Short mmCIF file of C-alpha atoms in Angstrom, two decimals:
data_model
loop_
_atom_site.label_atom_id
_atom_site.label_comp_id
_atom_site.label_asym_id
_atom_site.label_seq_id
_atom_site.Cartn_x
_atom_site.Cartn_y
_atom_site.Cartn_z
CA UNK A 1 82.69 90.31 81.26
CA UNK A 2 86.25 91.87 81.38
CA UNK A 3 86.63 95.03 83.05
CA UNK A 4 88.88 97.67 81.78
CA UNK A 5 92.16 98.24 83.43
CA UNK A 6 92.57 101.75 85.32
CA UNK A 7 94.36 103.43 83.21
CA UNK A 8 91.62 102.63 80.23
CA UNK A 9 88.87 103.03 82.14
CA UNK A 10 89.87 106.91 82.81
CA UNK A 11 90.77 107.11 79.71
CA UNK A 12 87.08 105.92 78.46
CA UNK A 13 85.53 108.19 81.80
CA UNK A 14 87.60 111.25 80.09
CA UNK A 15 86.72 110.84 76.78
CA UNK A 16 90.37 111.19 75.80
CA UNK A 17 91.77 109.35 72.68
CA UNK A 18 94.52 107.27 73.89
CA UNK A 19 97.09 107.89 71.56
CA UNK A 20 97.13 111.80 71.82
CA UNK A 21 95.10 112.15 75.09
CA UNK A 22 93.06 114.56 73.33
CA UNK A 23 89.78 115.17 73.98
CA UNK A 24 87.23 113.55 71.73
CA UNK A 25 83.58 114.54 71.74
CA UNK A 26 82.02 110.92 71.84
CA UNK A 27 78.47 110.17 72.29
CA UNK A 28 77.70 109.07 75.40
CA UNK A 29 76.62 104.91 76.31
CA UNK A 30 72.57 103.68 74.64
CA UNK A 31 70.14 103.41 77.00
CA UNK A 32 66.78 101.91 77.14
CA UNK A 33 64.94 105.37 77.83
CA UNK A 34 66.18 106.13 74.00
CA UNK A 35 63.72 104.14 72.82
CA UNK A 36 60.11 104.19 72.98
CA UNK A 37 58.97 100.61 74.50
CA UNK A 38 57.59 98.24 72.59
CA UNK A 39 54.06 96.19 72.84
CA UNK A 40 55.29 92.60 72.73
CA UNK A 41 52.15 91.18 71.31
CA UNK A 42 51.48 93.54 68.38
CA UNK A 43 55.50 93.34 67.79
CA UNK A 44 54.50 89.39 67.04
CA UNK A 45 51.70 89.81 65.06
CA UNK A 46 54.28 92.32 62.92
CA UNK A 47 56.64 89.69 62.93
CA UNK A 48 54.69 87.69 60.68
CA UNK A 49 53.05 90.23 58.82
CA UNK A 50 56.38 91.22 57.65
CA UNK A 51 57.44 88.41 55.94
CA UNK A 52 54.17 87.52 54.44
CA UNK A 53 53.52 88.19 50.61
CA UNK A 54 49.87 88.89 51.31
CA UNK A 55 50.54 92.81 51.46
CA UNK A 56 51.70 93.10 48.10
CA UNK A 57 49.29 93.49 45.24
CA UNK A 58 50.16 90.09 43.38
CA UNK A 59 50.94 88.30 46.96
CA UNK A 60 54.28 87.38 45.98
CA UNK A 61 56.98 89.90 47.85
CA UNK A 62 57.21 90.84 51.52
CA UNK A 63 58.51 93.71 53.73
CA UNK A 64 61.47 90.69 54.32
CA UNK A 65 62.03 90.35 50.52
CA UNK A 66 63.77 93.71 50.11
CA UNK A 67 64.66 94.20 53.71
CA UNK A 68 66.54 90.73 55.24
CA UNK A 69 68.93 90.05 57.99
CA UNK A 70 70.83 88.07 55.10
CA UNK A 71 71.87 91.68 53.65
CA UNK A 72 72.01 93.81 56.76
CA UNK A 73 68.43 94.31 57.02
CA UNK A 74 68.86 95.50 53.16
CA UNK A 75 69.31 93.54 50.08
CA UNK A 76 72.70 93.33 49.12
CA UNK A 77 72.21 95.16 45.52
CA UNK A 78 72.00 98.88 44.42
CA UNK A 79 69.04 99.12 43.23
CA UNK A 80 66.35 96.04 43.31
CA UNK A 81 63.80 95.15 41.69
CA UNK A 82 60.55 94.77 43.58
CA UNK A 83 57.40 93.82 41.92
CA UNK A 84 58.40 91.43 39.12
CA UNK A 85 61.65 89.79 40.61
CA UNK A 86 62.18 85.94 41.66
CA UNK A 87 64.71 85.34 44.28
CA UNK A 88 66.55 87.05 47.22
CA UNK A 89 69.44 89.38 47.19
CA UNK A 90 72.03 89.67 44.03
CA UNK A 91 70.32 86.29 42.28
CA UNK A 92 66.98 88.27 42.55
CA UNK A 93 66.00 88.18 38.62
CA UNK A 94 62.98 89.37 36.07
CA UNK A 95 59.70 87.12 36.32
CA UNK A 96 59.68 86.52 32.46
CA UNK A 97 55.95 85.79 33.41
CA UNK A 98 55.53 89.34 35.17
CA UNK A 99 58.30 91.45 33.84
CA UNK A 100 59.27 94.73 36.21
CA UNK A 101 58.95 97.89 34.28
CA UNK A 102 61.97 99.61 36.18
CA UNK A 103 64.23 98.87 39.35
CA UNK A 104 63.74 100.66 42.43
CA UNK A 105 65.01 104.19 41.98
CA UNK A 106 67.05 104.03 45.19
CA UNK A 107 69.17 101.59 47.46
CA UNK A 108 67.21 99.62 50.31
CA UNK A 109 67.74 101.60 53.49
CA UNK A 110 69.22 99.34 56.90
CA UNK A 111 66.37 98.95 59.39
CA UNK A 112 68.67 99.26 62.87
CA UNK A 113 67.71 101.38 65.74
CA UNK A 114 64.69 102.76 63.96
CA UNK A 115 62.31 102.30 67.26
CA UNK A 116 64.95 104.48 68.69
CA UNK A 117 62.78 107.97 69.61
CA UNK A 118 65.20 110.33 67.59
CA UNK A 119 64.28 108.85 64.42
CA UNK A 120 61.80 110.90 63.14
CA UNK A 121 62.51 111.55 59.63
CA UNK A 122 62.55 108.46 57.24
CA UNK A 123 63.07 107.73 53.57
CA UNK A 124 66.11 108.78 51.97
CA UNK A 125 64.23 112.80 51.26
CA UNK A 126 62.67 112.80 54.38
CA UNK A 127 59.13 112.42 52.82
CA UNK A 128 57.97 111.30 55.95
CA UNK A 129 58.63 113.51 59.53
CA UNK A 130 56.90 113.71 63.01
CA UNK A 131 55.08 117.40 62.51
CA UNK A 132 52.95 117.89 65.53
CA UNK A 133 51.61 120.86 64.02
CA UNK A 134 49.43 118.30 61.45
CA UNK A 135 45.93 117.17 62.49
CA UNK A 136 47.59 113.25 62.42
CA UNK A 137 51.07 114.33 63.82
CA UNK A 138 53.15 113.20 60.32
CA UNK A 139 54.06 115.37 56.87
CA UNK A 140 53.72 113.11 54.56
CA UNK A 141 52.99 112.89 50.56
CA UNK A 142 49.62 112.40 51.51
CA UNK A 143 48.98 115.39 53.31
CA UNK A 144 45.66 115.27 55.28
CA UNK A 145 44.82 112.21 52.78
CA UNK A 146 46.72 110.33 55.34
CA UNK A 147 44.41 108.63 58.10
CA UNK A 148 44.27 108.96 61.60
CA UNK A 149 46.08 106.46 63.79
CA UNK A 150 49.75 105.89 62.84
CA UNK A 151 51.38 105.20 65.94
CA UNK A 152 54.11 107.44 64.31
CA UNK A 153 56.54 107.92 61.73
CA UNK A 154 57.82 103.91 61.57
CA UNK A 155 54.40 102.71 61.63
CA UNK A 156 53.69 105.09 58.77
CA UNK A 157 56.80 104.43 56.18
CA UNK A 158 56.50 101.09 56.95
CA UNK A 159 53.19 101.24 54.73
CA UNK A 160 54.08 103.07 51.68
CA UNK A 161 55.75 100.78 49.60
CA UNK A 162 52.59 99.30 49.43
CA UNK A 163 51.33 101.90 47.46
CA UNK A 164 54.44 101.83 45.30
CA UNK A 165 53.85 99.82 41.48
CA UNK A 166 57.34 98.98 41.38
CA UNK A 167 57.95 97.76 45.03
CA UNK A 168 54.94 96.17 46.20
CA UNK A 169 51.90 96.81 44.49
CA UNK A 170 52.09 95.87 41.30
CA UNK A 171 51.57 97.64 37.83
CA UNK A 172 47.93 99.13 36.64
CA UNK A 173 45.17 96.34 36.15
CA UNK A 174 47.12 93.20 37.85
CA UNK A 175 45.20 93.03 40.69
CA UNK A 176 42.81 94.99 43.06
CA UNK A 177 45.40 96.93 45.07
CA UNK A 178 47.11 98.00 41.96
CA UNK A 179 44.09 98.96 40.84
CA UNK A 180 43.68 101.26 43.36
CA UNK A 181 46.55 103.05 43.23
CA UNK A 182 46.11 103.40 39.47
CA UNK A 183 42.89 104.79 40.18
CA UNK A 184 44.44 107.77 43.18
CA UNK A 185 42.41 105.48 45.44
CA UNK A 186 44.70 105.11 48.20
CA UNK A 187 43.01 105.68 51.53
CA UNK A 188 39.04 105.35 52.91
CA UNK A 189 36.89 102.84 52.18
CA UNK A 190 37.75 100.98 48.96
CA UNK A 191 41.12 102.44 49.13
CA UNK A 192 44.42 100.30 48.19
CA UNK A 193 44.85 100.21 52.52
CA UNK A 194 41.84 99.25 52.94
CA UNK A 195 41.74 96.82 50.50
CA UNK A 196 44.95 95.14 52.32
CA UNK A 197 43.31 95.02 55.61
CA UNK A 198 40.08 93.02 53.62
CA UNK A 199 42.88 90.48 53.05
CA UNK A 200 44.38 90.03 56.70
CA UNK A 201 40.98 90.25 57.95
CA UNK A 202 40.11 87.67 56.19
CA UNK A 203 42.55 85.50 57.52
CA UNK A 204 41.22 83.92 60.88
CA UNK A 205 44.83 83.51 62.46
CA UNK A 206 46.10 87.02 62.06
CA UNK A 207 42.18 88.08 63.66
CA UNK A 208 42.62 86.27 66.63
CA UNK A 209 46.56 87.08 67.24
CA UNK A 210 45.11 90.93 66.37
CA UNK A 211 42.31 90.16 69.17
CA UNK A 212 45.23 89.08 71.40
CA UNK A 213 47.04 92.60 71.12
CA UNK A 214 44.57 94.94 70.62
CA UNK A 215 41.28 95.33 73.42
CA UNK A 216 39.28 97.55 71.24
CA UNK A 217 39.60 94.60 68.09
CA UNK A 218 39.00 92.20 70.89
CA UNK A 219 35.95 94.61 71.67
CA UNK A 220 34.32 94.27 67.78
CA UNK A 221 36.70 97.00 66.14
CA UNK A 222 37.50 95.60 62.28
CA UNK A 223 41.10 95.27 61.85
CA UNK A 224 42.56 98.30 60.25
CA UNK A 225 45.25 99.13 58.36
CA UNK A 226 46.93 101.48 60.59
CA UNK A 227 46.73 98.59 62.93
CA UNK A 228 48.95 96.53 60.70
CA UNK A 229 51.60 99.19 59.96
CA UNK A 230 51.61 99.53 63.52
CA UNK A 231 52.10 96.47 63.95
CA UNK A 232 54.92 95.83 61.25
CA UNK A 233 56.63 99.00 63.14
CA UNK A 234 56.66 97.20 66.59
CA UNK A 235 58.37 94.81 65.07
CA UNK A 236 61.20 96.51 63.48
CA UNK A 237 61.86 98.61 66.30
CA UNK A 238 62.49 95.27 68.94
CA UNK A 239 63.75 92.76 66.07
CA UNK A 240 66.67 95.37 64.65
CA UNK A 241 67.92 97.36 67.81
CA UNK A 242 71.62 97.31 67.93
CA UNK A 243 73.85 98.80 70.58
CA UNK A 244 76.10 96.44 71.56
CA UNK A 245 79.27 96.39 69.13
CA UNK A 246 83.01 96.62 70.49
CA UNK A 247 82.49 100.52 70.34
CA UNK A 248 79.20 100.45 72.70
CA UNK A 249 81.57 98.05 74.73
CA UNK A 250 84.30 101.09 74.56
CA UNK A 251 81.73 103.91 75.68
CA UNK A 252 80.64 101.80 78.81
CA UNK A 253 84.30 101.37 79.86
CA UNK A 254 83.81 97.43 79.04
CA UNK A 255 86.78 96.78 76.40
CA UNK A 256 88.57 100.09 74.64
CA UNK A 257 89.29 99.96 71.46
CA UNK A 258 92.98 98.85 70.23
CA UNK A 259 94.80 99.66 66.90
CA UNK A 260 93.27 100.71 63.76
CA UNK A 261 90.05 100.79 65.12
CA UNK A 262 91.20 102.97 68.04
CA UNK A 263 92.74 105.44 65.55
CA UNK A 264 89.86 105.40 63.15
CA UNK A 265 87.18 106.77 66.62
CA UNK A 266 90.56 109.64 66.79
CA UNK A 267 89.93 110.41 63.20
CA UNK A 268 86.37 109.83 62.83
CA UNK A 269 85.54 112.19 66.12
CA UNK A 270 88.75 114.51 65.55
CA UNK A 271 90.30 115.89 62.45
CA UNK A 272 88.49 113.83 59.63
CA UNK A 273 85.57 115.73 60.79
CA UNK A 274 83.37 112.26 60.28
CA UNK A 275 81.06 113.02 63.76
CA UNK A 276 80.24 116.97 62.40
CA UNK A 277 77.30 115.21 60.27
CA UNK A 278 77.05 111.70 61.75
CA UNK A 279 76.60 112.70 65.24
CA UNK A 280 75.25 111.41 68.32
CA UNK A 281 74.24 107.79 69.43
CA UNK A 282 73.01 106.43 66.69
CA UNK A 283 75.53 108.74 64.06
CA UNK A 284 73.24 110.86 62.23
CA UNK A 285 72.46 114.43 62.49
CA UNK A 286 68.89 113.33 60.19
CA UNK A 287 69.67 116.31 58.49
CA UNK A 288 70.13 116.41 54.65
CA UNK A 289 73.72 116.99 52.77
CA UNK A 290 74.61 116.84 49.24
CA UNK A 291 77.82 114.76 48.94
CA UNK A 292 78.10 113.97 45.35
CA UNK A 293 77.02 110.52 45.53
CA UNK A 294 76.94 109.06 41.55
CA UNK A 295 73.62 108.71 40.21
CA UNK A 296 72.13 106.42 38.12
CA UNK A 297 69.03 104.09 37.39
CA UNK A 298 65.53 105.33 36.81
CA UNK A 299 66.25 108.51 38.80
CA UNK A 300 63.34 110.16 41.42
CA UNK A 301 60.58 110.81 38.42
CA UNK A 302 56.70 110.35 37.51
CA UNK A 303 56.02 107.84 35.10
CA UNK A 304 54.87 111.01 32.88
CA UNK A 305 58.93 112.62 33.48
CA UNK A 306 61.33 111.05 30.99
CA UNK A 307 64.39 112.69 32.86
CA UNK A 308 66.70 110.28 35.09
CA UNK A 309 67.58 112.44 37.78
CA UNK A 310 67.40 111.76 41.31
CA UNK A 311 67.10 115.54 42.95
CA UNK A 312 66.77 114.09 46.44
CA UNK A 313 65.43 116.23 48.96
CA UNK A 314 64.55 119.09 46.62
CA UNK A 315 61.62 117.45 45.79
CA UNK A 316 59.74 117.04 48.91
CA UNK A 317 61.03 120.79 49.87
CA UNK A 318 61.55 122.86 46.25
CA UNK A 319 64.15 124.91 48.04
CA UNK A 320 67.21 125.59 45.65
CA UNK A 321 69.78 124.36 49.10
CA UNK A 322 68.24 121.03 49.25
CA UNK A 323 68.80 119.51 45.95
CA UNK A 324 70.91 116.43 45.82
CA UNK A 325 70.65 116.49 49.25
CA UNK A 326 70.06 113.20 51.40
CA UNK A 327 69.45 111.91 54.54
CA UNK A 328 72.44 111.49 56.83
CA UNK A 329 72.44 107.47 57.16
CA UNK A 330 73.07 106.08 60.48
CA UNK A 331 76.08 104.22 60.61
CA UNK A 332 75.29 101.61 63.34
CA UNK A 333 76.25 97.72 61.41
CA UNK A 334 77.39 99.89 58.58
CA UNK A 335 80.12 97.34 57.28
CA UNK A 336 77.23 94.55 57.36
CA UNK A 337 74.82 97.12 54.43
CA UNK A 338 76.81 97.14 51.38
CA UNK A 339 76.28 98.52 48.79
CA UNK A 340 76.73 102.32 50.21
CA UNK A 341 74.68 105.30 49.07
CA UNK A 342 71.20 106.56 47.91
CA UNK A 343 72.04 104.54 44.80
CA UNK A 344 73.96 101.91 46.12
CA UNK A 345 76.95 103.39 44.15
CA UNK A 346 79.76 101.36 46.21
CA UNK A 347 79.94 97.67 47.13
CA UNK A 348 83.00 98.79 48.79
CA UNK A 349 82.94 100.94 51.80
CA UNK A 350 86.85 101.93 51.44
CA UNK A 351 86.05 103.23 47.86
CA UNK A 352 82.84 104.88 49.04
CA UNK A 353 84.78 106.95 52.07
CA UNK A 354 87.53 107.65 49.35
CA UNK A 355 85.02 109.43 47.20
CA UNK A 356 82.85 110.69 49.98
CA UNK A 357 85.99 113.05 50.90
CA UNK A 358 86.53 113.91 47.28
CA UNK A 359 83.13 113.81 45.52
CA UNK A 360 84.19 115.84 42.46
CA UNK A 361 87.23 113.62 41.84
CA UNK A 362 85.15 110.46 42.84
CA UNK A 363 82.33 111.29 40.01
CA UNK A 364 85.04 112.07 37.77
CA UNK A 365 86.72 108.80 37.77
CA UNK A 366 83.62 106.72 39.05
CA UNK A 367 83.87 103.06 38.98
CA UNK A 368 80.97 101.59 36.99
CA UNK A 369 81.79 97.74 37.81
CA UNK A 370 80.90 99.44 41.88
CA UNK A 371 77.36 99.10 41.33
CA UNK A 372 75.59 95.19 41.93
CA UNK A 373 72.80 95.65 39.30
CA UNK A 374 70.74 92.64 38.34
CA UNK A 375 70.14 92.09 34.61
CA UNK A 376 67.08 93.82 33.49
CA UNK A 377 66.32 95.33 30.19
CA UNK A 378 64.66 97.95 32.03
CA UNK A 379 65.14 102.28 31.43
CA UNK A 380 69.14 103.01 30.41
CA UNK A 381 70.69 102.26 33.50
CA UNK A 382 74.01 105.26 32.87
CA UNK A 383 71.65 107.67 31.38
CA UNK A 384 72.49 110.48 34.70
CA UNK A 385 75.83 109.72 34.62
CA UNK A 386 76.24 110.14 30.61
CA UNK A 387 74.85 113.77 30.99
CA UNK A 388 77.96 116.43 31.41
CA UNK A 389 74.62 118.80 32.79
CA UNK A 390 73.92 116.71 35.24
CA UNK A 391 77.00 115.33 36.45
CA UNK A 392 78.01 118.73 36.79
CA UNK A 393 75.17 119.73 38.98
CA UNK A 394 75.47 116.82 41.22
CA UNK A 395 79.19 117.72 41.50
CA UNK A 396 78.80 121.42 42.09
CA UNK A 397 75.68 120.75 44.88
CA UNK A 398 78.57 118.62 47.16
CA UNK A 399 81.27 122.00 46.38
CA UNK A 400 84.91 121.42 45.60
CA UNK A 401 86.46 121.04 49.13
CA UNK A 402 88.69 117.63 49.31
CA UNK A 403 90.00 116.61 52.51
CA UNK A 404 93.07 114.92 52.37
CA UNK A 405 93.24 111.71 53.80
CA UNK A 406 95.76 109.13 53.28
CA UNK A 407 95.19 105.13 52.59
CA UNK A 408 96.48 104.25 55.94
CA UNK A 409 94.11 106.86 57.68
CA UNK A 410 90.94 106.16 55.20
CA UNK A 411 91.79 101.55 56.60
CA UNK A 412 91.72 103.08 59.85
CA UNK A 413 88.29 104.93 59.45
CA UNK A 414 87.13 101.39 58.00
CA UNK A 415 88.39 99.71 61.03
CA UNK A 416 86.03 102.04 62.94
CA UNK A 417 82.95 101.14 60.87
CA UNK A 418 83.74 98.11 61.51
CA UNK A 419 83.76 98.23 65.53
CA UNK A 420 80.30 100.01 64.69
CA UNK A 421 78.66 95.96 64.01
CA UNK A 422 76.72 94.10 66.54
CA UNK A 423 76.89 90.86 65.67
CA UNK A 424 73.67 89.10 67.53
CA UNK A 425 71.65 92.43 65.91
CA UNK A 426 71.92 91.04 62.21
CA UNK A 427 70.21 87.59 62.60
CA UNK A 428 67.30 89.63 64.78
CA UNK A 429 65.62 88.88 67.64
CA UNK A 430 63.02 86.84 65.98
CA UNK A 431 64.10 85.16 62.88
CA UNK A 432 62.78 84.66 59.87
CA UNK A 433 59.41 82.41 60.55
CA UNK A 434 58.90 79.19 58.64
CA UNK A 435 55.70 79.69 57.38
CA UNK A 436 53.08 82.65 57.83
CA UNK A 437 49.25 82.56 57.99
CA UNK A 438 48.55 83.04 54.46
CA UNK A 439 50.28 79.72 53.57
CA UNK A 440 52.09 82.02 50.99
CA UNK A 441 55.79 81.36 50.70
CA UNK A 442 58.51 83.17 52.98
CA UNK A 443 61.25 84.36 51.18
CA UNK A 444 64.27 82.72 53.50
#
């Protein structure tokens, strides 16, 4: 490994940016005690259960299908469609045999560095948060529906798409889990989980690797579902950890960073004011900001709402501050997750940091041809965006303030991004298996 010269390695041991000499606040080097450890064996018996169909109500998408290394851990469109789709990715298409009722209401979120302990808020609203104050240690839609046993807030948002029609269950009377859900019959015995846990129960290798990682199964305990998600979160936390781009190589004094990319940490830690919301580590502050991000698609509603607006955290909290608000993404392997946004609005990330520091002007002249859509006769796709009402809200909730930031300085801030990528993180640790115990086929 090349060591740094002297002169860059104080430098990198002042934190000063090299150009200026300035100070810069950077986040200091990943270590292992950020993350909680993870149980090899269950993390295998995840690894498969992620990719296999068998959780979904009509056995034919996986946790992969939506969420693959091929896309950044995401799947390369705006907004997917889940239950009812063929195919991987941007060629992803209708089932004319099982036609999806509506996309996905929001863009598949990156799975990097989530086994990371500071990660306890998930899903674009923050639906689900650690809370020690509940009985089961999580707030989550479910209230004190929600069973016992998570291992925490991974293991538990790891399970809810199953529960979702339009992701992975499957719409009203097409099969038992669907059923289920139809029926408010989520949890207990009967319930859409347990239900799922019938099925991997059922199937003799995923008892025995189960036996292998778990004494008290070993001991006569029935697989449960909380031992699945827990499972499936074990996995994602040791298959998508990433900390080992050029700028991790920077903060240990390895390799500083030259050129653009050099000026774009300046910018991105000093007068762009970048760091003020995606701070620390892993650069998020997991706190929730409105920034005017376009909105479009089916919108955040109820089957019973015919409204297409997304109102983002507002709706887990009703407090007038949080609407439009979303989670502050991390931005480790950003450049590798297009498209960018709670909808997905950008395929480009210089266009999406253009209107990110101008959100009124960017919704204003918004680019409709940003968006990868797949074609699906589905609810009006522009129907947000068409309202002057809403736009207008959306636009006020992210204020008026531009920053001014030139082309040169918004390809440096890119360049930055970019150092953000470790490359042996995409592919995972794992792979994607060639077959899975069901016999069921792996979406590859």
């Amino acid at each position: 490994m090349r060591q740094p010269t002297h002169a860059a390695a104080l430098v990198l041991l002042l934190g000063l940016a090299p150009a200026t000499g300035r100070a810069l606040d950077l986040p200091p080097p990943i270590t292992d005690d950020l993350y909680e450890p993870v149980d090899m064996a269950l993390a295998e018996v995840g690894h498969l259960l992620f990719w296999d169909p068998i959780l979904s109500g009509n056995r034919n998408i996986a946790c992969g299908t939506c969420h693959h290394p091929r896309f950044g851990t995401s799947d390369g469109v705006s907004l997917t469609i889940g239950e009812g789709g063929i195919g991987l990715g941007p060629e992803r298409r209708p089932d004319p045999d099982n036609m999806p009722e509506q996309r996905v209401p929001r863009n598949a979120p990156a799975l990097f560095n989530l086994g990371a302990r500071e990660f306890t808020t998930l899903f674009h609203d923050g639906r689900i948060q650690a809370d020690p104050a509940q009985p089961n240690g999580l707030r989550t839609p479910l209230a004190q529906e929600m069973v016992q046993g998570f291992s925490g807030v991974l293991s538990a948002q790891t399970m809810f798409p199953v529960l979702s029609p339009d992701e992975m269950a499957g719409h009203y009377g097409e099969n038992e889990i669907s059923k289920a859900v139809r029926s408010g019959r989520l949890t207990g015995e009967g319930g859409a989980w347990d239900l799922i846990a019938a099925r991997v129960r059922g199937i003799p290798e995923y008892q025995a690797a189960f036996e292998t990682a778990l004494p008290e199964v070993s001991a006569g305990k029935p697989v449960s579902f909380t031992d699945i998600s827990d499972a499936i979160a074990e996995f994602i936390a040791l298959e998508w950890r990433a900390d080992d781009s050029p700028f991790d190589r920077h903060l240990r004094g390895e390799a500083p960073l030259t050129g653009d990319a050099q000026r774009g940490m300046e910018l991105f830690f000093g007068e762009a004011g970048c760091s003020t919301c995606h701070s620390g580590p892993f650069f998020t502050d997991h706190g929730f900001h409105a920034m005017g991000v376009p909105q479009f698609g089916p919108g955040k509603a109820e089957r019973f709402e015919s409204h297409s607006r997304d109102e983002g955290r507002f709706r887990v909290t009703g407090h007038e501050e949080d609407l439009y608000a979303f989670l502050t993404p991390s931005l480790r392997n950003v450049a590798a997750t297009a498209p960018y946004g709670h909808t997905g609005s950008h395929r480009d990330l210089a266009a999406f940091l253009a209107h990110h520091v101008d959100p009124s002007a960017g919704l204003s002249s918004f680019d409709r041809s940003q968006p990868i859509l797949h074609d699906f006769e589905g609810k009006p796709v522009w129907a947000a965006l068409d309202d002057p009402a809403e736009a207008a809200r959306i636009s006020a909730a992210a204020g008026n303030e531009a920053r001014d930031i030139g082309d040169a300085d918004l390809a440096a801030l890119v360049a930055f991004l970019e150092s953000l990528t470790d490359d042996a993180s995409l592919s995972g640790r794992f792979g994607v298996p060639e077959s899975v115990p069901s016999g069921l086929p792996v979406d590859r």
